[in-house]
XYZ file of C-alpha atoms in Angstrom:
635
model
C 69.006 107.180 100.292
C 70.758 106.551 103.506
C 72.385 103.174 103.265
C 74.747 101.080 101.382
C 73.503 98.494 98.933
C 75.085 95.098 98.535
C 74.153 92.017 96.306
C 76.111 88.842 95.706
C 74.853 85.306 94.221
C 76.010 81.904 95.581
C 75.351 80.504 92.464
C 78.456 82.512 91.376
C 80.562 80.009 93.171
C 79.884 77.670 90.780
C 82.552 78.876 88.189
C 85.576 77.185 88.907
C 88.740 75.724 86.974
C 88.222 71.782 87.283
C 92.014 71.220 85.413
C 93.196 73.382 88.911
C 92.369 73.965 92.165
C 94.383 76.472 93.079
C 93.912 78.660 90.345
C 93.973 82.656 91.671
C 90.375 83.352 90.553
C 88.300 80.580 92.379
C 85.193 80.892 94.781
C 87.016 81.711 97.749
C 87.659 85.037 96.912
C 84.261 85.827 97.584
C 83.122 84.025 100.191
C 85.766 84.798 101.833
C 84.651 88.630 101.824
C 81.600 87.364 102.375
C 82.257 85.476 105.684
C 84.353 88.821 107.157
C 81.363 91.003 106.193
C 79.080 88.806 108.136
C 81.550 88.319 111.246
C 81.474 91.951 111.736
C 78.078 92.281 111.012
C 78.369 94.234 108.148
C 75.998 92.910 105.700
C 73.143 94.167 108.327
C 73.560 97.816 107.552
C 73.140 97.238 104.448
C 70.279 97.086 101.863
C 71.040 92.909 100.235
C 69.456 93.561 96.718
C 68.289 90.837 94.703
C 70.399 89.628 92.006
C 69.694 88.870 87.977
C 71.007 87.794 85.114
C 71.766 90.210 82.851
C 70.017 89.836 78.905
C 71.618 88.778 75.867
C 70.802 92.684 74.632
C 72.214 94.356 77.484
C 75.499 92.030 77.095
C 75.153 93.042 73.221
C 74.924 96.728 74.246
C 78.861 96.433 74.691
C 80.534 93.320 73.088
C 80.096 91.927 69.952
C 77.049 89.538 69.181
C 79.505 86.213 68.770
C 80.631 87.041 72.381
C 77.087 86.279 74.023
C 77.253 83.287 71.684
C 81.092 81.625 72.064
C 80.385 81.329 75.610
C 77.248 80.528 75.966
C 77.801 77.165 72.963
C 81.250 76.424 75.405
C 79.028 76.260 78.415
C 76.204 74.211 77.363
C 77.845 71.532 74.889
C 79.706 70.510 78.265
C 76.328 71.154 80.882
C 76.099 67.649 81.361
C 77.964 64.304 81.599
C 81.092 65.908 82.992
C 83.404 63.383 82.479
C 87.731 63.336 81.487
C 86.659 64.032 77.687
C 84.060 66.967 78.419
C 86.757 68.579 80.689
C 89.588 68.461 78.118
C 87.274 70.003 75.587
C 86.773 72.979 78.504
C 90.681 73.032 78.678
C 91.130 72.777 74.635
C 88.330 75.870 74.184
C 90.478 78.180 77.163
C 93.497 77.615 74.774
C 92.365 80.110 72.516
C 92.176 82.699 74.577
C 94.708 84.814 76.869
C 94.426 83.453 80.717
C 90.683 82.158 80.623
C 89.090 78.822 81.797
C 86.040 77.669 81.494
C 83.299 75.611 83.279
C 79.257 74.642 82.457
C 78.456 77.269 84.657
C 80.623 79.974 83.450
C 77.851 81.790 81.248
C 75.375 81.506 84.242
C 77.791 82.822 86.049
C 78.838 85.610 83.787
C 75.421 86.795 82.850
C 74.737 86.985 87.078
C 78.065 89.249 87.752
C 76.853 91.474 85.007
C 73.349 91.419 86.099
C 73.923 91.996 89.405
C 76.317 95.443 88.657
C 73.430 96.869 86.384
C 71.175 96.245 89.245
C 73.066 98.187 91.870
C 73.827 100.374 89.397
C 70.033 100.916 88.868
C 69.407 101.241 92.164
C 71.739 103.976 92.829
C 70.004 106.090 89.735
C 66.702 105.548 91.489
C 67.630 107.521 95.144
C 67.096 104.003 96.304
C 70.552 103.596 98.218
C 73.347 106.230 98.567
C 75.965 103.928 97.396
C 76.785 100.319 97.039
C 79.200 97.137 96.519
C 79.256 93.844 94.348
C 80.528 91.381 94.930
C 81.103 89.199 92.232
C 82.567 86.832 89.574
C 83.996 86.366 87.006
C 85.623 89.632 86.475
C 85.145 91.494 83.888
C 87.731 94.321 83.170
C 89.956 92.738 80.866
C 87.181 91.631 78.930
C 87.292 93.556 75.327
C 84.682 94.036 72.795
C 84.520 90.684 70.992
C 87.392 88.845 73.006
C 87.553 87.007 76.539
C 90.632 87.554 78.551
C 92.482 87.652 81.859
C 89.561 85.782 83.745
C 87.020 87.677 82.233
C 84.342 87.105 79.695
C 81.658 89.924 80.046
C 82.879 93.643 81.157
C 80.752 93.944 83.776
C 81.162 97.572 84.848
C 81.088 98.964 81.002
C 77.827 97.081 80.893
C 76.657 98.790 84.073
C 77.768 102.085 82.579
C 76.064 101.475 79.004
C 72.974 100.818 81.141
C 73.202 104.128 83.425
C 74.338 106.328 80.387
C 70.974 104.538 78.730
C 68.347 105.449 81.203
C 68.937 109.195 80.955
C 70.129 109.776 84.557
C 73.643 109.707 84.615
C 75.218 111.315 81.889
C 78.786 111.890 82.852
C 80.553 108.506 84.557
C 83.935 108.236 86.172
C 85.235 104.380 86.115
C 87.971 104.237 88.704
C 90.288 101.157 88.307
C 93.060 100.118 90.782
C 93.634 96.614 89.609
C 97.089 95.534 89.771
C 96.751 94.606 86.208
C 95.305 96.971 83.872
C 91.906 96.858 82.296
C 92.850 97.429 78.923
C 88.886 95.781 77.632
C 87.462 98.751 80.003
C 89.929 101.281 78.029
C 89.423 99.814 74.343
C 85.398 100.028 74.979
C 85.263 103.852 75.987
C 88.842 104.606 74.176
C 86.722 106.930 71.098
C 83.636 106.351 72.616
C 81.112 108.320 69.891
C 78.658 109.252 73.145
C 79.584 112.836 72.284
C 80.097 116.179 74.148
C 80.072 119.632 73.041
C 83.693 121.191 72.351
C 83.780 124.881 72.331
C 87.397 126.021 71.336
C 88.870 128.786 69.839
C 90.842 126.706 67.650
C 91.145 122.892 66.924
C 93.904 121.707 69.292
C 96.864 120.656 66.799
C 98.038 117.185 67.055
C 101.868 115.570 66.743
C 102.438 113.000 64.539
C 100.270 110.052 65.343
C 101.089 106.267 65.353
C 98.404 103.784 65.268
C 98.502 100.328 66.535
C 95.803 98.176 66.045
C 94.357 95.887 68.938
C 93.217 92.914 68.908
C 89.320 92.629 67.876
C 89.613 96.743 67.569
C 90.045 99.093 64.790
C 91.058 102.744 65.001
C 92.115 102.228 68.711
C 94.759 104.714 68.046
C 98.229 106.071 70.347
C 97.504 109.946 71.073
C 100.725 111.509 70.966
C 99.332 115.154 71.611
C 102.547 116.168 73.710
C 106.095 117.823 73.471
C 107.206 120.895 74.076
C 106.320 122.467 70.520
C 102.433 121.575 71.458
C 100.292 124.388 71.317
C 98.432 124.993 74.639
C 94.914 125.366 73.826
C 92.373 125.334 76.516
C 89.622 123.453 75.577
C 86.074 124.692 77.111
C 83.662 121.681 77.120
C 80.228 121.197 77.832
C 79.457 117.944 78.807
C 76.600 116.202 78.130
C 77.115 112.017 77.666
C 80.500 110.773 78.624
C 82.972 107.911 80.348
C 85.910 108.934 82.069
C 88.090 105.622 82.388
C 91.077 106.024 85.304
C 93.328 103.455 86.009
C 96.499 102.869 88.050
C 97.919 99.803 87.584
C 101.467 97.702 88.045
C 103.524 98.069 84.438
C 107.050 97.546 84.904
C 107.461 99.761 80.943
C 105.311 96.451 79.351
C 106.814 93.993 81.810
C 104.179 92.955 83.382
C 100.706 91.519 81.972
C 99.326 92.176 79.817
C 102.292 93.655 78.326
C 100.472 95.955 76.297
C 101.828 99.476 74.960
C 98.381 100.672 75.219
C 98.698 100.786 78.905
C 100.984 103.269 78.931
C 100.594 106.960 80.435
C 99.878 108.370 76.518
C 97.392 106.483 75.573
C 94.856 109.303 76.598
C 91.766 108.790 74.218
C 91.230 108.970 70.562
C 88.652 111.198 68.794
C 85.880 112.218 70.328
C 87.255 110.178 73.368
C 90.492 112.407 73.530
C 91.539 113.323 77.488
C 89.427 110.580 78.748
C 91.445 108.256 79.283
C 94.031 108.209 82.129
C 96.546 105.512 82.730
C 99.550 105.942 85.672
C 101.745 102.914 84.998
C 103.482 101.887 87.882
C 107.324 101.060 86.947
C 108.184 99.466 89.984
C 107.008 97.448 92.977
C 106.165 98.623 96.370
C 105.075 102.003 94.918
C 102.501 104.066 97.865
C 98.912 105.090 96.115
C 98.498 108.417 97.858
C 99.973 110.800 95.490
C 97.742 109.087 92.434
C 95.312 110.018 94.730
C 95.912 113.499 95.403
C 97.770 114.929 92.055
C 95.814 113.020 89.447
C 92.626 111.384 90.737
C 90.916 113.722 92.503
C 91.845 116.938 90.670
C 90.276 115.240 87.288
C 87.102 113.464 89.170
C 86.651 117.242 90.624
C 86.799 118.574 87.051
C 84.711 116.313 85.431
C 81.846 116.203 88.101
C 80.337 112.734 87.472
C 77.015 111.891 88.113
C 78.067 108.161 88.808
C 81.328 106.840 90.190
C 81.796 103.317 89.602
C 84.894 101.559 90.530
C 86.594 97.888 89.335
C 87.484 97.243 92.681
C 90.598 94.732 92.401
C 92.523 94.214 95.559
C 95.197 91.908 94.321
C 97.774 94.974 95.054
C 95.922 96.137 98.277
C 97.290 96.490 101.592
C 97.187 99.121 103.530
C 100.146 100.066 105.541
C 100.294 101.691 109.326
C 103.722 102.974 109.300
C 104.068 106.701 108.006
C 103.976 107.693 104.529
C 107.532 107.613 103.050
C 108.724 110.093 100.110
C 107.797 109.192 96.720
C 110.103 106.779 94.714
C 111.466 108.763 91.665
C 110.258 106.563 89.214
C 105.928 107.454 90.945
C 107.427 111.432 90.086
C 107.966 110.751 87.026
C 105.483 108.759 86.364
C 102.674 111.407 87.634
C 104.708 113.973 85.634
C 104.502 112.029 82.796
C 100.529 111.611 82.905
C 100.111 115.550 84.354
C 101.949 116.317 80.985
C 99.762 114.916 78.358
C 96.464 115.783 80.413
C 97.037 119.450 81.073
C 95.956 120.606 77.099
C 92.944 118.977 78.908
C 92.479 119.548 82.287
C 93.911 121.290 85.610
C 96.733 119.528 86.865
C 99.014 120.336 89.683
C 101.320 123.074 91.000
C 103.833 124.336 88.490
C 103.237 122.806 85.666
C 101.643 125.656 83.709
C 103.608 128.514 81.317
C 105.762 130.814 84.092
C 105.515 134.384 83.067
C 107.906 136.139 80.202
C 111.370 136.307 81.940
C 110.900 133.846 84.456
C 112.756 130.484 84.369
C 110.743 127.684 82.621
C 110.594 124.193 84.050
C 109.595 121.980 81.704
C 108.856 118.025 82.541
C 109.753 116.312 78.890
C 107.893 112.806 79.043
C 109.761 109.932 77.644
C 108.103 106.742 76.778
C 109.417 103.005 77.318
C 108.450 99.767 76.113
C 110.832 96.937 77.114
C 108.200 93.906 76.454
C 108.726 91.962 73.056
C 105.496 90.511 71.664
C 105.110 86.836 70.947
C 102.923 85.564 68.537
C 100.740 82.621 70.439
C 98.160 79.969 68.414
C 97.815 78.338 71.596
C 97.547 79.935 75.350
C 98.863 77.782 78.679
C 96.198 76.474 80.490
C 98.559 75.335 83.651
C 101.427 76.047 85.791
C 101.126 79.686 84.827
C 99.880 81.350 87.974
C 102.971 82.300 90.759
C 102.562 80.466 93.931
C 103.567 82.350 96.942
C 105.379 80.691 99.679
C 104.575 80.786 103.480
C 107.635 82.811 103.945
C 106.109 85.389 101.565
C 102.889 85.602 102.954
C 103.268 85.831 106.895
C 104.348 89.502 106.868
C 101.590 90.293 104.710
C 99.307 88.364 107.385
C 100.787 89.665 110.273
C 100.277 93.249 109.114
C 96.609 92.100 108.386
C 96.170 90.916 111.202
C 97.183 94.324 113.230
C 94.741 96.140 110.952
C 91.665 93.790 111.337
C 92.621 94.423 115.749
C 92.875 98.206 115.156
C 90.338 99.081 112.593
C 87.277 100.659 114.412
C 84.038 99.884 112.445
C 81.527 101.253 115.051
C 78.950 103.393 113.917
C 77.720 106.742 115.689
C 74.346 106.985 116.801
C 74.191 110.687 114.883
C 75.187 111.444 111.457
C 74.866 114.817 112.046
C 75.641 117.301 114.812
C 74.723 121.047 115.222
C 75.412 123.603 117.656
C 74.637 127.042 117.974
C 76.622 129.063 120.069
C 75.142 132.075 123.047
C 77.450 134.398 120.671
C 76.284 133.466 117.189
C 73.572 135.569 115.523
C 71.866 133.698 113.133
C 68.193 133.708 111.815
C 65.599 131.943 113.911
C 63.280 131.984 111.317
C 60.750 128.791 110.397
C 61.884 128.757 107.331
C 65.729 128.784 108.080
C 64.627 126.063 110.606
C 62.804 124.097 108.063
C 65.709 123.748 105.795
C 68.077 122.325 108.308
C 65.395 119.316 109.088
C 67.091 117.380 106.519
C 66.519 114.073 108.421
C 65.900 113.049 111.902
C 69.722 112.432 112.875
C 70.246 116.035 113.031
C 71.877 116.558 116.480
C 71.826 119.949 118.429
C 73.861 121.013 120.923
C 73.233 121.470 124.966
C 74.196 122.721 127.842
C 73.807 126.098 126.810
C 74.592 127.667 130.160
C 78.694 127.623 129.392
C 79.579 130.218 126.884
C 81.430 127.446 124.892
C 79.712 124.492 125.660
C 77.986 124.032 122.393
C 80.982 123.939 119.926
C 83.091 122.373 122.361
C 80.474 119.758 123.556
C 79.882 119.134 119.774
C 83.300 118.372 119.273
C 83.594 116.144 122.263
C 80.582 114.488 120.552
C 82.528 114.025 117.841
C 85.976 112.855 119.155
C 84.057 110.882 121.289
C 82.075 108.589 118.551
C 78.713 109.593 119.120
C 78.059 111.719 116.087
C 80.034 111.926 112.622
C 79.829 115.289 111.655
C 78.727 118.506 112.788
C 78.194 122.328 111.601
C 78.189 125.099 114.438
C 78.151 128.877 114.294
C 80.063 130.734 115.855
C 82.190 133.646 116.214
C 85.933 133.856 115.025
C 86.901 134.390 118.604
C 85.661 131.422 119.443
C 87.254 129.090 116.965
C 90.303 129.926 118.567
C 88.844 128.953 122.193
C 87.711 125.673 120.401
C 91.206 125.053 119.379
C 92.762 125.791 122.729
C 89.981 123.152 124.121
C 90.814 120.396 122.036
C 94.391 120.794 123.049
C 93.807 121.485 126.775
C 91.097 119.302 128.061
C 90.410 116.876 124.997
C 93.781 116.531 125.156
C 94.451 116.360 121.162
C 98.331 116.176 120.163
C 98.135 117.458 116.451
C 95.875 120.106 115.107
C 95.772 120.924 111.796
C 94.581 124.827 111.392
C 93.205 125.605 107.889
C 92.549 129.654 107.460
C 90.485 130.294 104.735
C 90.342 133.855 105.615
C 94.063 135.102 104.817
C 94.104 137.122 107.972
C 97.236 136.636 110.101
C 95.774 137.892 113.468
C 93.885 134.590 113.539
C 97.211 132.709 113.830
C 98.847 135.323 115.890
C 99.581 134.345 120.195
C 100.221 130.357 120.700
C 98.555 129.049 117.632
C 101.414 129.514 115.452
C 103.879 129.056 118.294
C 102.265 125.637 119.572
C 104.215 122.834 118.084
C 101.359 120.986 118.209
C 99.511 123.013 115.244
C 100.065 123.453 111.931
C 98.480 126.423 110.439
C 97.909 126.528 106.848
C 96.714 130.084 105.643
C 94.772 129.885 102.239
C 94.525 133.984 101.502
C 97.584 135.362 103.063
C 97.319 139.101 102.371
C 100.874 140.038 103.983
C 104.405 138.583 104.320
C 104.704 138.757 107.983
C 103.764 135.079 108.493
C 107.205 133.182 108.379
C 106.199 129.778 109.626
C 103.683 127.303 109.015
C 101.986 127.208 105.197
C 101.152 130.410 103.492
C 99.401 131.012 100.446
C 99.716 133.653 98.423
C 98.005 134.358 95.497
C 100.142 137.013 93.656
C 98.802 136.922 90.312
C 95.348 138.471 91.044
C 95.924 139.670 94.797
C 94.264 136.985 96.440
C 90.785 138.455 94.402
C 88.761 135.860 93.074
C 91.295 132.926 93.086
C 89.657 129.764 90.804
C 88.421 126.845 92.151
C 90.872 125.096 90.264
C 93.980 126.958 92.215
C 92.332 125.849 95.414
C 92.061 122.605 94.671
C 95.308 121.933 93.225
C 96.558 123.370 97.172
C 94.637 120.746 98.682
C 95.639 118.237 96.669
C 99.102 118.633 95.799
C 100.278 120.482 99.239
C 97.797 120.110 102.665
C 96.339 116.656 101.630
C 99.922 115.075 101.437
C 100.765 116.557 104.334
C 97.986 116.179 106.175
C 98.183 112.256 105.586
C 101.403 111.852 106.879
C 101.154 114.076 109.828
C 97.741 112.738 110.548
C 96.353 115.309 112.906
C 93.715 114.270 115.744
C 92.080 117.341 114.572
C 91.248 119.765 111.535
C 90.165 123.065 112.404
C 88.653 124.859 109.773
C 88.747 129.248 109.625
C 86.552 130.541 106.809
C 86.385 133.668 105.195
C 84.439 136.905 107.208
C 80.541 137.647 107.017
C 79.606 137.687 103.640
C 81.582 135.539 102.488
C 80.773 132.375 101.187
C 82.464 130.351 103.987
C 82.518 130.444 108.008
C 84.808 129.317 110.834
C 84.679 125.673 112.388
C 86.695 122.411 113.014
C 86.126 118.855 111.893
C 87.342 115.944 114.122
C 89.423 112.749 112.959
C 90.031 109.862 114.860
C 93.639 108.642 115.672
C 94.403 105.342 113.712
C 97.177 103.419 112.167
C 95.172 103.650 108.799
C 95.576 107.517 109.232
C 92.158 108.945 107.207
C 91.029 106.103 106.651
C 87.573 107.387 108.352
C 86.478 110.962 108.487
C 84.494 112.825 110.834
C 83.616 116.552 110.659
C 82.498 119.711 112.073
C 82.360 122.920 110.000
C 81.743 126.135 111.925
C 80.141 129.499 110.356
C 79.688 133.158 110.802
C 77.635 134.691 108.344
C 74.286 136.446 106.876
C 74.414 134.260 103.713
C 72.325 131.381 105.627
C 71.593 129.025 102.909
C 74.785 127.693 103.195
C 74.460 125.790 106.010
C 71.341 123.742 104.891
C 73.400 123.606 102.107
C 76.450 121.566 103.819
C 74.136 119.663 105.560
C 73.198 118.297 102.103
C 76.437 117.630 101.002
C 77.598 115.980 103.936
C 74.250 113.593 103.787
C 75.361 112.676 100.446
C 72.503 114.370 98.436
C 73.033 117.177 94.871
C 73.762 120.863 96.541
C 74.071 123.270 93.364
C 70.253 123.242 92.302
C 69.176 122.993 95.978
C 72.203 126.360 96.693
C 70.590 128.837 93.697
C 67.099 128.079 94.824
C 68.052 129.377 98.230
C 70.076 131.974 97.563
């Protein structure tokens, strides 16, 4: 379950507009991924699956039954004798529907795309390969139940999902989407989605007043206006048992932008038993960064809601990533993210300061306000030309230029280990066959040499790392020696930024020339006094630092050390964790220097403890295989 699947079909290329060339969705966005793939030899680490078409049933499974059929009677009244007449009647069909063309191999070529996410979808499920990427066309996110639209004719990854949520081994699935344009068929097919969960709640969450807009092909795809400041809190406990999670950032300019729907908007959060699965963050204006969608709303929720499968509608017509250092957030992102924190949090755990401040405090409360400047126009008949924007050579050379940089700076190399471990001449740890046994997760386990130097095996391991020639590593060893590693990185390795995470709380760690070196930045995560007056402290007050949630934690790292920690970008991240016998251990993790800041990471975690299971444990985790059964069977 080691490598990364891929699968593609040539005959894909076949779909094409013949009324014009240039059209935005045309072969060469493919091949043209293709052909980089191969040049940097890509495509030979992975597993190439095979592709297929998908069936008429497994297309049925989502859309409606005249779906299959529309485009399959376009496509083959027009398979042959492709003359002037045949093409108009191709051009006269894509009329009818919103930004569509057609072409005699279009329903080949649909019923491939589709086939081919279901299979590396399916071969994901099976332990087969750890992860995986398709690569193909048509789209398929604007696609809606029984219409086609915005390129798209089947949905390919809510047919993927149907098909996983079918076999029994993935029962909760995040869709990620970071289009440009939003998927609104993905959001109408999952919107009230009956696939039902258990809600245990101590009362029924009471709703606002509710205003229901019907969309096209869709009934009871309803506005959820559960939000405003009279809204009764209620915290709902769920058990989850079949469920799609549907996430989408997208550009929206308040219903500017296409496809101009209202339904794209930040409220539109689910309907029934579909409520708080749904999560749109329209973008109101251009040149908008992605990191803090990353770190306030995406990964808090995909923490949350723990999916078994993570599939993601990959569209990189708004991608480009940017070398120069992350700038502050426009106001209109803030408000935005406030906006979509607000009508989650009746549903889930989102960021710092949002929740109820104590009686007598001051209350901060972030009032959404909606906006909706598009006005709707009626059309019996959709352009079929001269609608796509054609960007000038002037426009594109700073875009290439920048590309270009990245392609000369990106390192793709691969390290010969995957793994690294080192055991220091300090550590104590448990030499037992068994405790040996469990760490032989696979043969790219590295150990540590040299173990003549009384540092040589943390340090070497971290040289390793810095170096290339392993990814990650675990080593034990003492709290004493953390520090030591620290000073080495600076001193011979020669490291200009560490970033010093303390999971411990206790200041004596950070005390001499960590916290005086302005070349680290300590972060303590358990500060038990207020002596510490630099750096970032964290201090629990509400329950004394005594069993803090795993929710508080990881709204910290997202919504304070990962922001910062991307735009400092630190050689170096040395991990502190709590004393023996605690869950946790003391260690560093390594990340190389590069314009695309963490854009690749590499890791080391160090421990000092009696609770030994948890290092087979992390060896799991960072091989990409299910810890929690594998954790209460050892412990």
């Amino acid at each position: 379950m080691t490598s990364t699947g891929f699968i593609w079909d040539s005959q894909m290329l076949e779909h094409k507009c013949l009324w014009d060339t240039e059209h935005p969705e045309r072969p060469e966005r493919i091949t043209s991924v293709i052909a980089r793939c191969q040049e940097l030899g890509l495509l030979n680490r992975c597993k190439i699956l095979a592709p297929r078409k998908a069936t008429e049933a497994e297309i049925a499974a989502v859309h409606s039954p005249a779906q299959f059929g529309t485009l399959d009677k376009i496509c083959s009244s027009n398979n042959n004798n492709m003359g002037k007449f045949e093409q108009l009647e191709l051009e006269a069909a894509a009329s009818k529907y919103d930004s569509v063309y057609f072409h005699p191999s279009t329903c080949d070529s649909a019923l491939l795309a589709s086939g081919s996410a279901i299979e590396l979808t399916q071969n994901i499920l099976d332990d087969k390969i750890r992860n995986g990427m398709a690569s193909i066309r048509p789209p398929g996110h604007h696609a809606m139940e029984s219409t086609f639209s915005g390129y798209c004719f089947f949905n390919n990854v809510a047919i993927a999902a149907r098909q996983a949520l079918a076999s029994g081994r993935a029962k909760r699935i995040l869709i990620v989407d970071w289009d440009v344009h939003h998927g609104q068929g993905t959001q109408q097919l999952f919107y009230d989605d009956p696939r039902s969960l258990n809600l245990i709640m101590p009362q029924l969450h009471k709703l606002n007043s509710r205003s229901s807009y019907k969309m096209r092909n869709r009934k009871n795809y309803k506005e959820s206006k559960n939000w405003g400041p009279t809204t009764p809190y209620v915290r709902i406990e769920r058990m989850f048992f079949v469920r799609v999670f549907y996430i989408s950032t997208h550009r929206y300019e308040n219903g500017l932008f296409w496809p101009n729907l209202k339904e794209s908007n930040y409220n539109w959060i689910g309907d029934g038993e579909g409520i708080g699965f749904n999560c749109n963050i329209p973008l109101n204006k251009i040149g908008m960064g992605n990191t803090e969608f990353w770190h306030q709303i995406l990964l808090p929720l995909a923490f949350q809601f723990n999916p078994d499968l993570v599939l993601i509608s990959a569209g990189f017509d708004s991608a480009l990533n940017d070398p120069k250092p992350i700038a502050d957030p426009m106001p209109e992102l803030v408000e935005t993210l406030l906006n979509c924190m607000t009508v989650l949090q009746s549903h889930w755990t989102l960021g710092l300061g949002l929740k109820e401040s104590k009686q007598g405090a001051d209350l901060c409360v972030h009032v959404p306000t909606l906006r909706y400047d598009y006005v709707p126009v009626q059309l019996d008949k959709y352009p079929t030309r001269d609608g796509n924007p054609v960007t000038s050579f002037e426009e594109c050379s700073p875009h290439d230029d920048r590309l270009n940089q990245l392609i000369l700076t990106t390192n793709l190399a691969v390290p010969s280990s995957k793994l690294g471990i080192a055991f220091s001449v300090a550590a104590n740890y448990d030499s037992s066959p068994k405790f040996k046994q469990s760490l032989s997760i696979t043969g790219e386990i590295q150990i540590g040499l040299e173990p003549e130097l009384k540092f040589s095996r943390p340090s070497g391991l971290m040289a390793a790392i810095v170096g290339g020639q392993c990814t990650s590593g675990i080593a034990i060893m003492s709290k004493v020696e953390t520090i030591e590693v620290c000073k080495y990185a600076m001193d011979v390795l020669k490291l200009a930024r560490i970033l010093f995470i303390d999971w411990n709380g206790e200041s004596d760690i950070a005390k001499g020339t960590l916290l005086k070196n302005p070349r680290v930045l300590y972060v303590s995560m358990r500060e038990t006094s207020c002596q510490l007056t630099s750096g970032i402290n964290f201090r629990w007050v509400e329950n004394n630092n005594d069993d803090v949630s795993d929710a508080n934690y990881l709204a910290a790292l997202a919504s304070v050390i990962l922001p910062i920690a991307y735009e400092w970008c630190p050689d170096l991240i040395l991990v502190a964790g709590p004393e023996e016998g605690r869950e946790g251990g003391y260690g560093f993790c390594a990340l190389p220097t590069s314009p695309a800041g963490f854009s690749k990471w590499q890791s080391i975690f160090g421990f000092e403890f009696t609770e030994q299971c948890l290092l087979p444990t992390l060896c799991r985790a960072v091989f990409g295989k299910a810890t929690t059964e594998f954790f209460q069977q050892q412990c």
